[in-house]
Short mmCIF file of C-alpha atoms and ligand atoms in Angstrom, two decimals:
data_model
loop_
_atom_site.label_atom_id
_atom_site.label_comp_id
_atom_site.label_asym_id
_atom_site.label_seq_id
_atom_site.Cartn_x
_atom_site.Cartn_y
_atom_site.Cartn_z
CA UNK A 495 -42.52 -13.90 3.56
CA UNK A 496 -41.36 -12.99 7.01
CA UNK A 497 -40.84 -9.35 7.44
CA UNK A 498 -43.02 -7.80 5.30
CA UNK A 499 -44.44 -3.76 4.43
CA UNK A 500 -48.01 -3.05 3.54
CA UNK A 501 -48.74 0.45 1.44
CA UNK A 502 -52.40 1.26 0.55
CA UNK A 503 -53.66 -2.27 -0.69
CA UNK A 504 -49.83 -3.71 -1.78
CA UNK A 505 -47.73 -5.82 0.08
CA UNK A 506 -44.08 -5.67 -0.26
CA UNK A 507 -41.08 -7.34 1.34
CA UNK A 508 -40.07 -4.80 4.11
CA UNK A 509 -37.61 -2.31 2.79
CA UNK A 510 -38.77 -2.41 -0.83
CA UNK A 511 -42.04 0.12 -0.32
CA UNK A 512 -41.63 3.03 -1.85
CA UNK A 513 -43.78 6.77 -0.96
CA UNK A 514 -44.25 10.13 -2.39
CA UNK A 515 -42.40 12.64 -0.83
CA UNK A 516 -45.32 14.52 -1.17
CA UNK A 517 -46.74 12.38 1.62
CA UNK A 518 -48.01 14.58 4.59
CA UNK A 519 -46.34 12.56 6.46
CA UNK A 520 -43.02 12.68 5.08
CA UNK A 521 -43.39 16.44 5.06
CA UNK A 522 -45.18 17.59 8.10
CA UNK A 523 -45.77 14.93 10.65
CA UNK A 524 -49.29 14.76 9.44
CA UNK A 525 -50.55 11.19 10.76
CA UNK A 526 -51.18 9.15 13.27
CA UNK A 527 -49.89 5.66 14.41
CA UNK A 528 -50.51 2.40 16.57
CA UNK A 529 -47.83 -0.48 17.86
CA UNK A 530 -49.37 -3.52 18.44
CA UNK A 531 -47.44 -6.59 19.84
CA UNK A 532 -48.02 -10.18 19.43
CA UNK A 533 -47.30 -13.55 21.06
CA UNK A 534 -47.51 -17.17 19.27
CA UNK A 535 -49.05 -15.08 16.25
CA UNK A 536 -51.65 -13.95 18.40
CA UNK A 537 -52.18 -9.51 18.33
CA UNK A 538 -52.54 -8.61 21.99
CA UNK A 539 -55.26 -5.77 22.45
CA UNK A 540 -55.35 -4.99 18.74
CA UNK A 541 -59.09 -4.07 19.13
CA UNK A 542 -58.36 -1.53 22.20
CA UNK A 543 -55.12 -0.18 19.69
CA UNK A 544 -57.75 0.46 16.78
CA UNK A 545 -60.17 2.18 18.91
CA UNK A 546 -57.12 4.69 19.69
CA UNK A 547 -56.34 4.92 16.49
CA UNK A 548 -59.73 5.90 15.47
CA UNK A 549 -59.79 8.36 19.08
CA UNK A 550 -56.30 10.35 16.94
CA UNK A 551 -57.89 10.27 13.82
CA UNK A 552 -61.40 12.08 15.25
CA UNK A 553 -59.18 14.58 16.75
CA UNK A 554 -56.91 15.18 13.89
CA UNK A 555 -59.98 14.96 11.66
CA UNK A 556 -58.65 12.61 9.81
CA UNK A 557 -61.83 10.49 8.08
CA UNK A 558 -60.05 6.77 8.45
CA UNK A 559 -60.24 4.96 4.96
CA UNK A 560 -61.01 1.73 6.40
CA UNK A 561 -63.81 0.39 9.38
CA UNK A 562 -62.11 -0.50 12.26
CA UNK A 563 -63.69 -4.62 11.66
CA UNK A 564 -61.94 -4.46 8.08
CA UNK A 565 -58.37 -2.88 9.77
CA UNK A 566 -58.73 -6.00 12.40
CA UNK A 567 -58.83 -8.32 9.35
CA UNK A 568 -56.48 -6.24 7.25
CA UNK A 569 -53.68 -6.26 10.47
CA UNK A 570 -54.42 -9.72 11.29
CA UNK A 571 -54.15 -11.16 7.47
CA UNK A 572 -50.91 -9.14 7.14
CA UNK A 573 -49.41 -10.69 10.56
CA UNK A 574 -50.51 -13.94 9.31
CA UNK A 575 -48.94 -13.83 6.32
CA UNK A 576 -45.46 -13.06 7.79
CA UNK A 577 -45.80 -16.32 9.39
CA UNK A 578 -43.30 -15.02 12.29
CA UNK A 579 -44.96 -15.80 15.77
CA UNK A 580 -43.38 -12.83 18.12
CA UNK A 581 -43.89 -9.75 15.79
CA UNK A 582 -44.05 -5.91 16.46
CA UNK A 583 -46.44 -4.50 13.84
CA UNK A 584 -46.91 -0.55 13.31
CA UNK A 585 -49.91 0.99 12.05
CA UNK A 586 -49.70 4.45 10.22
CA UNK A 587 -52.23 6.76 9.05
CA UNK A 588 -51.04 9.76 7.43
CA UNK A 589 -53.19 12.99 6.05
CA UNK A 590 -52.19 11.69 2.07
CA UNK A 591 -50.33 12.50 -0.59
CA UNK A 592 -50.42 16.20 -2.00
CA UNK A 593 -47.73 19.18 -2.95
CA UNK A 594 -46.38 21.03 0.30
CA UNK A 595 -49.19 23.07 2.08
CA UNK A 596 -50.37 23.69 5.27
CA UNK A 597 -53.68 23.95 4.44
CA UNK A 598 -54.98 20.44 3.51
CA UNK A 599 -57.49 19.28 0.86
CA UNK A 600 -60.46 17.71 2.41
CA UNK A 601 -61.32 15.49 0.15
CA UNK A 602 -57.35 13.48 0.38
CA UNK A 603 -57.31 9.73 0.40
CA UNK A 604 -54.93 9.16 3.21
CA UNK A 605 -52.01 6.96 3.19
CA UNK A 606 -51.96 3.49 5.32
CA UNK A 607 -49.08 1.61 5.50
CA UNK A 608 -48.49 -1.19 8.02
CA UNK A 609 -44.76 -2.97 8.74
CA UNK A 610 -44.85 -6.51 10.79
CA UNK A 611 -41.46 -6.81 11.64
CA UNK A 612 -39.61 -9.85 14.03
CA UNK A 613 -39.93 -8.63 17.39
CA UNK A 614 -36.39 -7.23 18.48
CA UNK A 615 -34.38 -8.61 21.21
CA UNK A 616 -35.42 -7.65 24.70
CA UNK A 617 -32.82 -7.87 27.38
CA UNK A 618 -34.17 -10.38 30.42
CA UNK A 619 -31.82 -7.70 32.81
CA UNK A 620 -34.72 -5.15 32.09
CA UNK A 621 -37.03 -6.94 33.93
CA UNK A 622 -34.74 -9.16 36.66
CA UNK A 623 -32.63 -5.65 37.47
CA UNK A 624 -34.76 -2.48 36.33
CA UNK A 625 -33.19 0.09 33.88
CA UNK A 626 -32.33 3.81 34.96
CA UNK A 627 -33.92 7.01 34.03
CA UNK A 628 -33.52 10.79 34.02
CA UNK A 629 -35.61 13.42 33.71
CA UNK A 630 -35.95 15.80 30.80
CA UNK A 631 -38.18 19.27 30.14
CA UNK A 632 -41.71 18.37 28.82
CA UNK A 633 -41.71 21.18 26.34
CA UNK A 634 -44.36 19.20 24.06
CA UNK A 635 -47.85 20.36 23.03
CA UNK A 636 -51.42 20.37 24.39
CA UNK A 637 -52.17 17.03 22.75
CA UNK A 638 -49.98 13.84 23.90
CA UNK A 639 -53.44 12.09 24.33
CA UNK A 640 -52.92 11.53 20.43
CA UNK A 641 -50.55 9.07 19.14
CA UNK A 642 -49.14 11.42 16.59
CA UNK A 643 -46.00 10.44 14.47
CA UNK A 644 -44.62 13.62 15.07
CA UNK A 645 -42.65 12.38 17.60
CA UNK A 646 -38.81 14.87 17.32
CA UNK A 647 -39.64 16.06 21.36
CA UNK A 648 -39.24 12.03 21.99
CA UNK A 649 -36.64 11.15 20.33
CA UNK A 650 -34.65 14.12 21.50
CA UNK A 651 -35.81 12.79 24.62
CA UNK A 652 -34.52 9.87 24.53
CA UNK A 653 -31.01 10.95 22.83
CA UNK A 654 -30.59 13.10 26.23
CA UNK A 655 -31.22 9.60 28.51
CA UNK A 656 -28.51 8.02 26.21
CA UNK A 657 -26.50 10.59 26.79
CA UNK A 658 -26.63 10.80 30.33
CA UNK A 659 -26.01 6.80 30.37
CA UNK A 660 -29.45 5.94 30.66
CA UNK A 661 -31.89 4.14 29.29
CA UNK A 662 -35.11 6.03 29.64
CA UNK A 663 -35.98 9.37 29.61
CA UNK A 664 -39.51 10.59 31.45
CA UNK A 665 -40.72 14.12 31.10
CA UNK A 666 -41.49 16.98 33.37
CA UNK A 667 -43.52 19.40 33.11
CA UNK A 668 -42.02 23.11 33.81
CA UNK A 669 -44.80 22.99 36.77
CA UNK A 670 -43.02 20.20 37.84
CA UNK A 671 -45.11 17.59 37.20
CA UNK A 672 -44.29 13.91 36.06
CA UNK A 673 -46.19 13.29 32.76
CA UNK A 674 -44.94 9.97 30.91
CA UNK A 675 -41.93 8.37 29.50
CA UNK A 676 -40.23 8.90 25.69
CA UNK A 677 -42.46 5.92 24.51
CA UNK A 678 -44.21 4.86 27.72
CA UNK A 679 -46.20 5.36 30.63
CA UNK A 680 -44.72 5.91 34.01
CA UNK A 681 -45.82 4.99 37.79
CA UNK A 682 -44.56 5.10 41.16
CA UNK A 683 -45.79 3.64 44.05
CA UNK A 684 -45.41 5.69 47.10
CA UNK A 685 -46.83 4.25 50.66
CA UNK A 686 -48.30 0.68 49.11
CA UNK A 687 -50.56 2.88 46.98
CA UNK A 688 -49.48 3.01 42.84
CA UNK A 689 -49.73 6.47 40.96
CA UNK A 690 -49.99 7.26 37.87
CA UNK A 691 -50.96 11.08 36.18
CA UNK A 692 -54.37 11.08 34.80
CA UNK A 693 -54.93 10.27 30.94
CA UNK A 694 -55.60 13.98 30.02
CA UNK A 695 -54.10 15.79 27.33
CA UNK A 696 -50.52 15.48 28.32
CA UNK A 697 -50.40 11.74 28.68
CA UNK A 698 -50.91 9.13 25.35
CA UNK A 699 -53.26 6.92 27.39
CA UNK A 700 -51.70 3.58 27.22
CA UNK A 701 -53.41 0.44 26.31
CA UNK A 702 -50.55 -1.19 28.90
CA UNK A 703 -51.40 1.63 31.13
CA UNK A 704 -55.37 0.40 31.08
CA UNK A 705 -54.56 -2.71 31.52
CA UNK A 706 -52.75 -2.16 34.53
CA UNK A 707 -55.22 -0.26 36.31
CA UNK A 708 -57.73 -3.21 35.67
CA UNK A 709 -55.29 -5.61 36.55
CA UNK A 710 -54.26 -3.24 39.98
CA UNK A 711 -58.60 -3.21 40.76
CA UNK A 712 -58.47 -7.53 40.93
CA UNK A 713 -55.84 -7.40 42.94
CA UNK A 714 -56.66 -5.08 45.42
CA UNK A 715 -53.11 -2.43 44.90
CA UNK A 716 -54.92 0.83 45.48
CA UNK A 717 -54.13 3.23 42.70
CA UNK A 718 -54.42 7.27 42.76
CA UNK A 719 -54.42 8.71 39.67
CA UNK A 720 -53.63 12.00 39.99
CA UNK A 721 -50.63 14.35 38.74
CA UNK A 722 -47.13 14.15 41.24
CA UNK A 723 -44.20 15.80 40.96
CA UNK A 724 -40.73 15.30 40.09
CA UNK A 725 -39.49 14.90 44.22
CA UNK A 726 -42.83 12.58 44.63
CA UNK A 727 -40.97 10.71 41.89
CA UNK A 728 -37.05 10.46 43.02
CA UNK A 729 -38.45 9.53 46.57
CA UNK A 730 -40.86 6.62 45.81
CA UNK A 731 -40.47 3.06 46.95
CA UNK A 732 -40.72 1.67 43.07
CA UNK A 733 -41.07 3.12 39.92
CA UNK A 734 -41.56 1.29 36.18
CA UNK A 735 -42.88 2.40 32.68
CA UNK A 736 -45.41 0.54 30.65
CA UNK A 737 -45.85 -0.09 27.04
CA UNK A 738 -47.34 -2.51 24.80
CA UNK A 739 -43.50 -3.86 23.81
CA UNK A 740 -41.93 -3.99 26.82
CA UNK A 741 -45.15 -4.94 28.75
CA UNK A 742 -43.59 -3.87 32.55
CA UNK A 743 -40.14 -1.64 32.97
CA UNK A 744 -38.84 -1.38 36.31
CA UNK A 745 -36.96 1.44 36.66
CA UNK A 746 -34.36 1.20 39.36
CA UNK A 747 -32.56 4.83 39.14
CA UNK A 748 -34.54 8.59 38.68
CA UNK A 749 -31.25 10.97 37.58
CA UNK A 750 -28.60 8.96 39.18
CA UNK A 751 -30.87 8.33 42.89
CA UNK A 752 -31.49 4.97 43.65
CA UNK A 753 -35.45 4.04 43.61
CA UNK A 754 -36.15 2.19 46.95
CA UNK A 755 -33.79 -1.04 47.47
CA UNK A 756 -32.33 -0.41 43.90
CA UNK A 757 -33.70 -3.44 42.90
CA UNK A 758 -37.33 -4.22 41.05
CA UNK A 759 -40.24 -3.85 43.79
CA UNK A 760 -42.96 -5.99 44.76
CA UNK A 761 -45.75 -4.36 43.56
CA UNK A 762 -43.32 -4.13 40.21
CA UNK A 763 -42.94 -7.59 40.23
CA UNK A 764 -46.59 -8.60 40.79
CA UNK A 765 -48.02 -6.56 38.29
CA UNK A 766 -45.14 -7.78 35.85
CA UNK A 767 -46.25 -10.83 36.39
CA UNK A 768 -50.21 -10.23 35.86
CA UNK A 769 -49.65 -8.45 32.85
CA UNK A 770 -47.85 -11.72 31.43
CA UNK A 771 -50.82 -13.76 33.34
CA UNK A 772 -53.28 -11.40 31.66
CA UNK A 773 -51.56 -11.58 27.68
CA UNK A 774 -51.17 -15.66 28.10
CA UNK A 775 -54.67 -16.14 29.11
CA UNK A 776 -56.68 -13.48 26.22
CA UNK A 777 -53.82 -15.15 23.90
CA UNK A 778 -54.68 -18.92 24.56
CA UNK A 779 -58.40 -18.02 24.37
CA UNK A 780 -58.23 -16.16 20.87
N1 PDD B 1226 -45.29 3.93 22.29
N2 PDD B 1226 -46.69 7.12 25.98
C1 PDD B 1226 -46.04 7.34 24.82
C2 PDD B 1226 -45.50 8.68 24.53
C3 PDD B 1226 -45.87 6.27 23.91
O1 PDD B 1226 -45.24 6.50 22.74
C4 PDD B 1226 -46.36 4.98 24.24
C5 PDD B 1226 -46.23 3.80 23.31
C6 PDD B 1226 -47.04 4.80 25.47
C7 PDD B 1226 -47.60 3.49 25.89
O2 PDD B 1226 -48.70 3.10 25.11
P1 PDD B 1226 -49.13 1.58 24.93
O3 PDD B 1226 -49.22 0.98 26.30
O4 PDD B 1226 -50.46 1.67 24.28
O5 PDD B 1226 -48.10 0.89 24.08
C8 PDD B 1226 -47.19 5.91 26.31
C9 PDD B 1226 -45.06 2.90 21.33
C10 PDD B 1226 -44.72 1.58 21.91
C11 PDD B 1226 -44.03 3.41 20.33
O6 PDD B 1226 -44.08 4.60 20.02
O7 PDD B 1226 -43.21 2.62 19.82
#
C-alpha cells in the first residue's frame, strides 16, 4: 500500500476516505495540523512536530484524542505501512463532526486523519540558484504561533507570488515588519549576523526554524532575533526560508531586487548544509 489515508482508526488507500460535511473542519477551519518529513523511512523531528501539535490544540482547546507516545506509534505504523522511504505525511486534528454552529459542543470526539503521501519532486535549482520572492500585506490574525488549517490568507498569499512570477511570497506587517513566509520561516543575514523575527504570536515557530538556531549556536553564526523591516529585508547580504519540506530556501530576489551577489550566500550554504548534516546523523541513529 504506498500512498495511503488514515480517518479515525481506518486506513484507506489515499483518495478513497470519505468525511462528513458536517466536519468542523470542512465547515469552519476548525483544526489544527502538522507536516512531518521523512528520509529512508525515517520521520525527522516527529516528536518536536507532536509537541506543536499538542501547543495548537491547548490553545484552541481542543482536548487531543490520543497521547502524544500513542500518535508517535500511530504516525510511525502508518508511514511504515506505506512502505515508501521519502514521504510527506500530514497530521490533522479537527474540532469533530456536528451540524453547522459556531458554538461548539464540548464534549465532540474530534476528527484525526493522517495522509503519507510520496514526497513530491523538489527542484535541485532551489537550492544551487535560490528562488525569488515578493512581499505581500500580513493582514492575518493575532495567532500564527498556531498551526491552524485555516490557512485562505496563505494561499492567497502565495497565488499573488505566482502571479507576480515568483515563487514565494513573505508577509509584512502594515508596521512594516517582516513576519514569515506563505508556508515558511524567513531570515536574512545582514553584517555576518543572521535574523530572524521572534516566535511570538505572528510567527508559526518552525521546527526547521529551531533547528537552525541550534545549529547557528555550534557553529558560532551570531543570530539576533528580533523583528526587521521590509528595507532591512531588500538590503541584506542573503536571505532563505525554512521549512520542514524544503529543509533550506535561498531566496535570491525580494520584489524584483537582487539579494546580495544574486546567487545563494555562504552562511545560506553552510547552514543548508548542517541542516542535511543534522537530518542524516538523528536519521542514521534512529
Ligand atoms: N508549513 N510558517 C508557516 C506559516 C508554515 O506553514 C510553516 C510550515 C512554517 C515552517 O514550519 P516547520 O519548519 O515546522 O515546517 C512556518 C508546512 C510545511 C505546510 O503548511 O505545508
Amino acid at each position: 500500500m504506498p500512498e495511503l489515508t488514515y480517518l479515525n482508526g481506518k486506513i484507506f488507500e489515499a483518495g478513497e476516505t470519505r468525511i462528513s460535511t458536517n466536519d468542523r473542519g470542512f465547515i469552519f477551519g476548525d483544526g489544527i495540523y502538522e507536516v512531518v518529513r521523512s528520509y529512508n523511512g525515517k520521520l525527522f523531528g516527529l516528536e518536536e512536530h507532536l509537541r506543536r501539535l499538542q501547543q495548537s490544540a491547548d490553545a484552541i482547546d481542543l482536548k487531543l484524542p490520543h497521547t502524544l507516545e500513542e500518535f508517535q506509534e500511530l504516525v510511525e505504523t502508518l508511514n511504515r505501512k506505506s512502505e515508501l522511504l521519502e514521504t510527506l505525511v500530514y497530521i490533522q486534528v479537527t474540532r469533530g463532526t456536528e451540524p453547522r454552529n459556531h458554538l461548539f459542543s464540548l464534549d465532540l470526539p474530534p476528527n484525526v486523519f493522517i495522509t503519507i503521501r510520496a514526497l513530491p519532486d523538489i527542484p535541485g535549482e532551489i537550492y544551487t540558484k535560490g528562488v525569488s520572492a515578493v512581499t505581500v500585506h500580513d493582514g492575518r490574525w493575532n495567532m500564527c504561533h498556531v498551526k491552524s488549517i485555516s490557512l485562505l490568507a496563505n494561499v492567497l498569499a502565495k497565488h499573488e507570488a505566482r502571479k507576480q512570477g515568483a515563487y514565494e511570497a513573505i508577509f509584512v506587517r502594515e508596521n512594516g515588519v517582516v513576519t514569515e513566509a506563505s508556508s515558511s520561516n524567513v531570515f536574512m543575514v545582514s553584517g555576518g549576523i543572521l535574523h530572524t523575527h521572534p516566535a511570538d504570536n505572528r510567527i508559526l515557530n518552525g521546527i526547521t526554524r529551531q533547528f537552525i538556531l541550534k545549529l547557528c549556536d555550534e557553529l558560532n553564526i551570531p543570530t539576533e532575533v528580533r523583528p526587521y523591516s521590509k528595507d532591512e529585508l531588500r538590503r541584506a547580504d542573503e536571505v532563505f526560508c525554512t521549512n520542514s519540506v524544503h529543509e533550506v530556501t535561498p531566496v535570491v530576489t525580494v520584489d524584483g531586487m537582487t539579494i546580495g551577489s544574486g546567487r545563494p550566500g555562504p552562511i545560506t550554504n553552510q547552514l543548508m548544509r548542517a541542516y542535511r548534516q543534522l537530518v542524516k546523523s538523528v536519521i542514521s541513529n534512529q
